[in-house]
Amino acid sequence: MKDQFYVIILLFVYRLLWGYCLYRLISSIVVPLLLRYPDPAPHELSRLLYFFEGELALTRGGLLSGAVWMLILLAAVHILLTPCIRAGMMYHLHREAEGERGLFLFQGMRKLWKPLTLFYILELILLGLPLYWLLPEALPSFIEAARHPQALLQPGLWVLGWLLYVWIIRLALLYMQFGYTSGTGTPSALLLFLRRLGSALPLSLLIGGLALLSSLLIGGMSLWWSGLIGLLLQQASYFLKSLFQVWGMASQYHVFKSSSTK
């Protein structure tokens, strides 16, 4: 981790900028609507007029369509940047494993962004395919749960199954990317992952659990100490997320490298 600390700092800055862009987008929609809320306290007619005016602003005023296009643009930028960052991190790990020291992040982005973008698109397709069948089956149950909460049991089990599927697929593709970028090949890396499930899954579960626990603690403290302290704690969560992301990838790479060497 100490050898990749600058990567953590760069990821922290990236997350800060990403969070700021999302904040500005949501603020540009929500704040103008809230400022038009009647003051003093409204009676029933003024409240209905307020909601009717807000609905018109969202549907016919172009406010909603502009926000949707901005979200699509941000999603496209995120899809382009995510595999680039992953490429730089993997290249950095490979160079360090060979005994080299230096700033390899941007060099790796330039060399490996194309194949890892294809891997990322494949990941999105594999993760989204089950939703094609899951959403039509689960949506009526979610609607019914508004009146009968017990209706959430069956779709809840489906969601848990999908999350387990997402976890396994992401880990498998991570090892395949390790194999591709190191030159050992994706099939052999996938077989290695299957052989080392007993190490890869508990390690991922441990680091993921620590990341979730830290996020819950910081989120709770930021709500408890609202104001400047809460804001600083919330920004610190970006650093912890970046740290756990690098830690998770580096630990899985250690499993991959030690196993492939043997």
mmCIF file of C-alpha atoms in Angstrom:
data_model
loop_
_atom_site.group_PDB
_atom_site.id
_atom_site.type_symbol
_atom_site.label_atom_id
_atom_site.label_comp_id
_atom_site.label_asym_id
_atom_site.label_seq_id
_atom_site.Cartn_x
_atom_site.Cartn_y
_atom_site.Cartn_z
ATOM 1 C CA MET A 1 0.000 0.000 0.000
ATOM 2 C CA LYS A 2 2.775 2.440 0.839
ATOM 3 C CA ASP A 3 4.278 1.976 -2.641
ATOM 4 C CA GLN A 4 0.961 2.979 -4.232
ATOM 5 C CA PHE A 5 0.033 5.818 -1.911
ATOM 6 C CA TYR A 6 0.113 8.358 -4.746
ATOM 7 C CA VAL A 7 -2.469 6.214 -6.569
ATOM 8 C CA ILE A 8 -4.732 6.475 -3.520
ATOM 9 C CA ILE A 9 -4.328 10.269 -3.513
ATOM 10 C CA LEU A 10 -5.199 10.501 -7.222
ATOM 11 C CA LEU A 11 -8.262 8.299 -6.736
ATOM 12 C CA PHE A 12 -9.269 10.456 -3.770
ATOM 13 C CA VAL A 13 -9.110 13.617 -5.915
ATOM 14 C CA TYR A 14 -11.039 11.864 -8.700
ATOM 15 C CA ARG A 15 -13.803 10.837 -6.291
ATOM 16 C CA LEU A 16 -13.953 14.362 -4.862
ATOM 17 C CA LEU A 17 -14.420 15.865 -8.323
ATOM 18 C CA TRP A 18 -16.987 13.223 -9.244
ATOM 19 C CA GLY A 19 -18.959 13.866 -6.057
ATOM 20 C CA TYR A 20 -18.843 17.609 -6.660
ATOM 21 C CA CYS A 21 -20.205 17.216 -10.208
ATOM 22 C CA LEU A 22 -23.098 15.053 -8.972
ATOM 23 C CA TYR A 23 -23.778 17.517 -6.157
ATOM 24 C CA ARG A 24 -23.926 20.465 -8.546
ATOM 25 C CA LEU A 25 -26.227 18.567 -10.890
ATOM 26 C CA ILE A 26 -28.693 17.596 -8.168
ATOM 27 C CA SER A 27 -28.484 21.034 -6.579
ATOM 28 C CA SER A 28 -29.307 22.740 -9.876
ATOM 29 C CA ILE A 29 -32.598 20.794 -9.992
ATOM 30 C CA VAL A 30 -33.660 20.569 -6.358
ATOM 31 C CA VAL A 31 -32.751 24.012 -5.004
ATOM 32 C CA PRO A 32 -34.785 26.094 -7.538
ATOM 33 C CA LEU A 33 -37.845 23.946 -6.794
ATOM 34 C CA LEU A 34 -37.428 24.264 -3.025
ATOM 35 C CA LEU A 35 -36.960 28.034 -3.219
ATOM 36 C CA ARG A 36 -40.439 28.338 -4.713
ATOM 37 C CA TYR A 37 -42.048 26.556 -1.772
ATOM 38 C CA PRO A 38 -44.705 28.953 -0.348
ATOM 39 C CA ASP A 39 -43.700 30.932 2.705
ATOM 40 C CA PRO A 40 -45.275 31.319 5.252
ATOM 41 C CA ALA A 41 -46.635 27.824 5.875
ATOM 42 C CA PRO A 42 -48.974 27.022 2.966
ATOM 43 C CA HIS A 43 -52.560 25.971 3.063
ATOM 44 C CA GLU A 44 -53.758 23.025 0.996
ATOM 45 C CA LEU A 45 -54.447 24.961 -2.221
ATOM 46 C CA SER A 46 -51.030 26.668 -2.322
ATOM 47 C CA ARG A 47 -49.350 23.329 -1.670
ATOM 48 C CA LEU A 48 -51.205 21.716 -4.562
ATOM 49 C CA LEU A 49 -50.258 24.631 -6.807
ATOM 50 C CA TYR A 50 -46.629 24.260 -5.766
ATOM 51 C CA PHE A 51 -46.517 20.571 -6.672
ATOM 52 C CA PHE A 52 -48.381 21.226 -9.925
ATOM 53 C CA GLU A 53 -45.897 23.967 -10.862
ATOM 54 C CA GLY A 54 -42.981 21.688 -9.981
ATOM 55 C CA GLU A 55 -44.384 18.914 -12.155
ATOM 56 C CA LEU A 56 -44.728 21.312 -15.081
ATOM 57 C CA ALA A 57 -41.163 22.550 -14.584
ATOM 58 C CA LEU A 58 -39.845 19.006 -14.607
ATOM 59 C CA THR A 59 -41.861 17.611 -17.503
ATOM 60 C CA ARG A 60 -42.504 20.551 -19.831
ATOM 61 C CA GLY A 61 -39.910 23.106 -18.840
ATOM 62 C CA GLY A 62 -36.952 21.056 -20.058
ATOM 63 C CA LEU A 63 -35.472 20.796 -16.569
ATOM 64 C CA LEU A 64 -35.810 17.030 -16.364
ATOM 65 C CA SER A 65 -34.619 16.320 -19.896
ATOM 66 C CA GLY A 66 -31.528 18.480 -19.361
ATOM 67 C CA ALA A 67 -30.721 16.620 -16.155
ATOM 68 C CA VAL A 68 -31.169 13.255 -17.860
ATOM 69 C CA TRP A 69 -28.779 14.208 -20.643
ATOM 70 C CA MET A 70 -26.259 15.467 -18.095
ATOM 71 C CA LEU A 71 -26.517 12.172 -16.193
ATOM 72 C CA ILE A 72 -25.965 10.258 -19.443
ATOM 73 C CA LEU A 73 -22.879 12.392 -20.137
ATOM 74 C CA LEU A 74 -21.500 11.798 -16.638
ATOM 75 C CA ALA A 75 -22.166 8.056 -16.971
ATOM 76 C CA ALA A 76 -20.313 7.981 -20.300
ATOM 77 C CA VAL A 77 -17.333 9.789 -18.764
ATOM 78 C CA HIS A 78 -17.373 7.344 -15.853
ATOM 79 C CA ILE A 79 -17.447 4.350 -18.230
ATOM 80 C CA LEU A 80 -14.429 5.763 -20.066
ATOM 81 C CA LEU A 81 -12.400 6.665 -16.976
ATOM 82 C CA THR A 82 -13.016 3.531 -14.882
ATOM 83 C CA PRO A 83 -11.122 1.076 -17.151
ATOM 84 C CA CYS A 84 -8.353 3.653 -17.650
ATOM 85 C CA ILE A 85 -7.800 3.911 -13.901
ATOM 86 C CA ARG A 86 -7.948 0.132 -13.565
ATOM 87 C CA ALA A 87 -5.386 -0.219 -16.375
ATOM 88 C CA GLY A 88 -2.982 2.154 -14.635
ATOM 89 C CA MET A 89 -3.330 0.344 -11.312
ATOM 90 C CA MET A 90 -2.721 -3.082 -12.851
ATOM 91 C CA TYR A 91 0.288 -1.900 -14.831
ATOM 92 C CA HIS A 92 1.677 -0.371 -11.653
ATOM 93 C CA LEU A 93 1.250 -3.695 -9.815
ATOM 94 C CA HIS A 94 3.000 -5.611 -12.610
ATOM 95 C CA ARG A 95 5.983 -3.251 -12.627
ATOM 96 C CA GLU A 96 6.328 -3.407 -8.858
ATOM 97 C CA ALA A 97 6.186 -7.212 -8.946
ATOM 98 C CA GLU A 98 9.169 -7.099 -11.318
ATOM 99 C CA GLY A 99 11.143 -5.011 -8.824
ATOM 100 C CA GLU A 100 10.748 -1.643 -10.561
ATOM 101 C CA ARG A 101 9.852 1.558 -8.751
ATOM 102 C CA GLY A 102 8.280 4.645 -10.241
ATOM 103 C CA LEU A 103 5.057 6.382 -11.257
ATOM 104 C CA PHE A 104 3.529 3.894 -13.685
ATOM 105 C CA LEU A 105 -0.144 4.847 -13.400
ATOM 106 C CA PHE A 106 -0.406 7.118 -16.434
ATOM 107 C CA GLN A 107 1.925 4.927 -18.471
ATOM 108 C CA GLY A 108 -0.363 1.982 -17.810
ATOM 109 C CA MET A 109 -3.431 4.011 -18.786
ATOM 110 C CA ARG A 110 -1.870 4.759 -22.139
ATOM 111 C CA LYS A 111 -0.819 1.170 -22.828
ATOM 112 C CA LEU A 112 -3.737 -0.881 -21.506
ATOM 113 C CA TRP A 113 -6.856 1.265 -21.687
ATOM 114 C CA LYS A 114 -8.213 -0.342 -24.860
ATOM 115 C CA PRO A 115 -8.297 -4.015 -23.751
ATOM 116 C CA LEU A 116 -9.475 -3.134 -20.251
ATOM 117 C CA THR A 117 -12.270 -1.016 -21.715
ATOM 118 C CA LEU A 118 -13.464 -4.151 -23.536
ATOM 119 C CA PHE A 119 -13.268 -6.086 -20.268
ATOM 120 C CA TYR A 120 -15.292 -3.369 -18.554
ATOM 121 C CA ILE A 121 -17.974 -3.436 -21.260
ATOM 122 C CA LEU A 122 -18.108 -7.237 -20.919
ATOM 123 C CA GLU A 123 -18.509 -6.807 -17.153
ATOM 124 C CA LEU A 124 -21.406 -4.384 -17.600
ATOM 125 C CA ILE A 125 -23.118 -6.779 -20.027
ATOM 126 C CA LEU A 126 -22.704 -9.803 -17.737
ATOM 127 C CA LEU A 127 -23.933 -7.877 -14.694
ATOM 128 C CA GLY A 128 -26.907 -6.428 -16.544
ATOM 129 C CA LEU A 129 -28.121 -9.598 -18.268
ATOM 130 C CA PRO A 130 -29.848 -11.118 -15.189
ATOM 131 C CA LEU A 131 -31.715 -7.849 -14.625
ATOM 132 C CA TYR A 132 -33.514 -8.396 -17.943
ATOM 133 C CA TRP A 133 -35.383 -11.281 -16.317
ATOM 134 C CA LEU A 134 -35.168 -10.173 -12.695
ATOM 135 C CA LEU A 135 -36.714 -6.692 -12.927
ATOM 136 C CA PRO A 136 -40.034 -7.722 -14.581
ATOM 137 C CA GLU A 137 -40.429 -10.479 -11.987
ATOM 138 C CA ALA A 138 -39.483 -8.377 -8.962
ATOM 139 C CA LEU A 139 -41.186 -5.058 -9.808
ATOM 140 C CA PRO A 140 -44.774 -6.195 -9.019
ATOM 141 C CA SER A 141 -43.586 -7.527 -5.656
ATOM 142 C CA PHE A 142 -41.892 -4.233 -4.809
ATOM 143 C CA ILE A 143 -45.109 -2.372 -5.654
ATOM 144 C CA GLU A 144 -47.151 -4.807 -3.584
ATOM 145 C CA ALA A 145 -44.733 -4.321 -0.651
ATOM 146 C CA ALA A 146 -46.084 -0.787 -0.167
ATOM 147 C CA ARG A 147 -49.213 -2.426 1.298
ATOM 148 C CA HIS A 148 -47.863 -5.822 2.378
ATOM 149 C CA PRO A 149 -44.177 -5.699 3.495
ATOM 150 C CA GLN A 150 -43.941 -9.497 3.544
ATOM 151 C CA ALA A 151 -44.088 -9.385 -0.264
ATOM 152 C CA LEU A 152 -40.454 -8.220 -0.181
ATOM 153 C CA LEU A 153 -39.221 -11.652 0.900
ATOM 154 C CA GLN A 154 -39.090 -13.302 -2.518
ATOM 155 C CA PRO A 155 -37.622 -10.353 -4.510
ATOM 156 C CA GLY A 156 -35.220 -9.783 -1.619
ATOM 157 C CA LEU A 157 -33.844 -13.290 -2.112
ATOM 158 C CA TRP A 158 -33.519 -12.617 -5.836
ATOM 159 C CA VAL A 159 -31.590 -9.412 -5.154
ATOM 160 C CA LEU A 160 -29.264 -11.233 -2.763
ATOM 161 C CA GLY A 161 -28.668 -13.881 -5.420
ATOM 162 C CA TRP A 162 -27.889 -11.194 -7.988
ATOM 163 C CA LEU A 163 -25.449 -9.484 -5.600
ATOM 164 C CA LEU A 164 -23.678 -12.806 -5.054
ATOM 165 C CA TYR A 165 -23.505 -13.249 -8.846
ATOM 166 C CA VAL A 166 -22.066 -9.724 -9.217
ATOM 167 C CA TRP A 167 -19.424 -10.448 -6.582
ATOM 168 C CA ILE A 168 -18.244 -13.681 -8.256
ATOM 169 C CA ILE A 169 -18.273 -12.256 -11.792
ATOM 170 C CA ARG A 170 -16.272 -9.182 -10.813
ATOM 171 C CA LEU A 171 -13.646 -11.262 -9.040
ATOM 172 C CA ALA A 172 -13.385 -13.692 -11.960
ATOM 173 C CA LEU A 173 -13.001 -10.847 -14.463
ATOM 174 C CA LEU A 174 -10.412 -9.187 -12.221
ATOM 175 C CA TYR A 175 -8.244 -12.308 -12.355
ATOM 176 C CA MET A 176 -8.781 -12.576 -16.104
ATOM 177 C CA GLN A 177 -7.545 -8.997 -16.459
ATOM 178 C CA PHE A 178 -4.537 -9.847 -14.311
ATOM 179 C CA GLY A 179 -3.797 -12.711 -16.679
ATOM 180 C CA TYR A 180 -4.241 -10.634 -19.821
ATOM 181 C CA THR A 181 -2.139 -7.679 -18.681
ATOM 182 C CA SER A 182 0.638 -9.912 -17.305
ATOM 183 C CA GLY A 183 0.851 -12.030 -20.471
ATOM 184 C CA THR A 184 -0.059 -15.332 -18.799
ATOM 185 C CA GLY A 185 -3.424 -15.458 -20.596
ATOM 186 C CA THR A 186 -7.037 -15.092 -19.504
ATOM 187 C CA PRO A 187 -7.979 -18.830 -19.546
ATOM 188 C CA SER A 188 -5.120 -19.780 -17.231
ATOM 189 C CA ALA A 189 -5.958 -16.830 -14.962
ATOM 190 C CA LEU A 190 -9.583 -17.964 -14.778
ATOM 191 C CA LEU A 191 -8.498 -21.507 -13.868
ATOM 192 C CA LEU A 192 -6.174 -20.067 -11.246
ATOM 193 C CA PHE A 193 -9.095 -18.093 -9.790
ATOM 194 C CA LEU A 194 -11.215 -21.236 -9.584
ATOM 195 C CA ARG A 195 -8.392 -23.079 -7.835
ATOM 196 C CA ARG A 196 -7.836 -20.250 -5.360
ATOM 197 C CA LEU A 197 -11.468 -19.526 -4.500
ATOM 198 C CA GLY A 198 -10.705 -20.466 -0.913
ATOM 199 C CA SER A 199 -8.270 -17.547 -0.695
ATOM 200 C CA ALA A 200 -9.805 -14.998 -3.070
ATOM 201 C CA LEU A 201 -13.368 -15.018 -1.715
ATOM 202 C CA PRO A 202 -12.566 -14.687 2.019
ATOM 203 C CA LEU A 203 -10.008 -11.979 1.257
ATOM 204 C CA SER A 204 -12.526 -10.029 -0.811
ATOM 205 C CA LEU A 205 -15.179 -10.523 1.864
ATOM 206 C CA LEU A 206 -12.852 -9.299 4.614
ATOM 207 C CA ILE A 207 -11.716 -6.145 2.828
ATOM 208 C CA GLY A 208 -15.214 -5.436 1.504
ATOM 209 C CA GLY A 209 -16.648 -5.873 4.994
ATOM 210 C CA LEU A 210 -14.092 -3.465 6.453
ATOM 211 C CA ALA A 211 -14.883 -0.940 3.715
ATOM 212 C CA LEU A 212 -18.623 -1.226 4.402
ATOM 213 C CA LEU A 213 -18.102 -0.911 8.154
ATOM 214 C CA SER A 214 -15.951 2.207 7.754
ATOM 215 C CA SER A 215 -18.523 3.779 5.402
ATOM 216 C CA LEU A 216 -21.331 3.118 7.900
ATOM 217 C CA LEU A 217 -19.298 4.561 10.774
ATOM 218 C CA ILE A 218 -18.347 7.708 8.876
ATOM 219 C CA GLY A 219 -21.879 8.132 7.557
ATOM 220 C CA GLY A 220 -23.300 7.825 11.072
ATOM 221 C CA MET A 221 -20.761 10.243 12.547
ATOM 222 C CA SER A 222 -21.350 12.793 9.782
ATOM 223 C CA LEU A 223 -25.081 12.706 10.567
ATOM 224 C CA TRP A 224 -24.414 12.974 14.300
ATOM 225 C CA TRP A 225 -21.938 15.876 13.964
ATOM 226 C CA SER A 226 -23.686 17.847 11.270
ATOM 227 C CA GLY A 227 -22.087 21.007 9.961
ATOM 228 C CA LEU A 228 -18.431 21.491 9.123
ATOM 229 C CA ILE A 229 -17.268 18.379 11.005
ATOM 230 C CA GLY A 230 -19.849 16.259 9.214
ATOM 231 C CA LEU A 231 -18.750 17.693 5.865
ATOM 232 C CA LEU A 232 -15.087 16.926 6.588
ATOM 233 C CA LEU A 233 -15.961 13.391 7.664
ATOM 234 C CA GLN A 234 -17.964 12.871 4.494
ATOM 235 C CA GLN A 235 -15.040 14.026 2.360
ATOM 236 C CA ALA A 236 -12.720 11.724 4.317
ATOM 237 C CA SER A 237 -14.883 8.790 3.231
ATOM 238 C CA TYR A 238 -13.639 9.329 -0.344
ATOM 239 C CA PHE A 239 -10.090 8.723 0.871
ATOM 240 C CA LEU A 240 -11.076 5.526 2.669
ATOM 241 C CA LYS A 241 -12.962 4.250 -0.374
ATOM 242 C CA SER A 242 -9.877 4.842 -2.516
ATOM 243 C CA LEU A 243 -7.662 3.124 0.061
ATOM 244 C CA PHE A 244 -9.868 0.037 0.225
ATOM 245 C CA GLN A 245 -10.129 -0.092 -3.571
ATOM 246 C CA VAL A 246 -6.349 -0.164 -3.984
ATOM 247 C CA TRP A 247 -5.967 -2.560 -1.039
ATOM 248 C CA GLY A 248 -8.536 -4.939 -2.495
ATOM 249 C CA MET A 249 -6.923 -5.041 -5.927
ATOM 250 C CA ALA A 250 -3.380 -5.308 -4.552
ATOM 251 C CA SER A 251 -4.300 -8.176 -2.222
ATOM 252 C CA GLN A 252 -5.994 -10.137 -5.017
ATOM 253 C CA TYR A 253 -2.989 -9.490 -7.233
ATOM 254 C CA HIS A 254 -0.762 -10.948 -4.507
ATOM 255 C CA VAL A 255 -2.870 -14.128 -4.557
ATOM 256 C CA PHE A 256 -2.676 -14.219 -8.361
ATOM 257 C CA LYS A 257 1.069 -13.576 -8.548
ATOM 258 C CA SER A 258 2.074 -16.021 -5.824
ATOM 259 C CA SER A 259 -0.140 -18.754 -7.318
ATOM 260 C CA SER A 260 0.982 -18.202 -10.914
ATOM 261 C CA THR A 261 4.625 -18.262 -9.837
ATOM 262 C CA LYS A 262 4.124 -21.597 -8.109
#
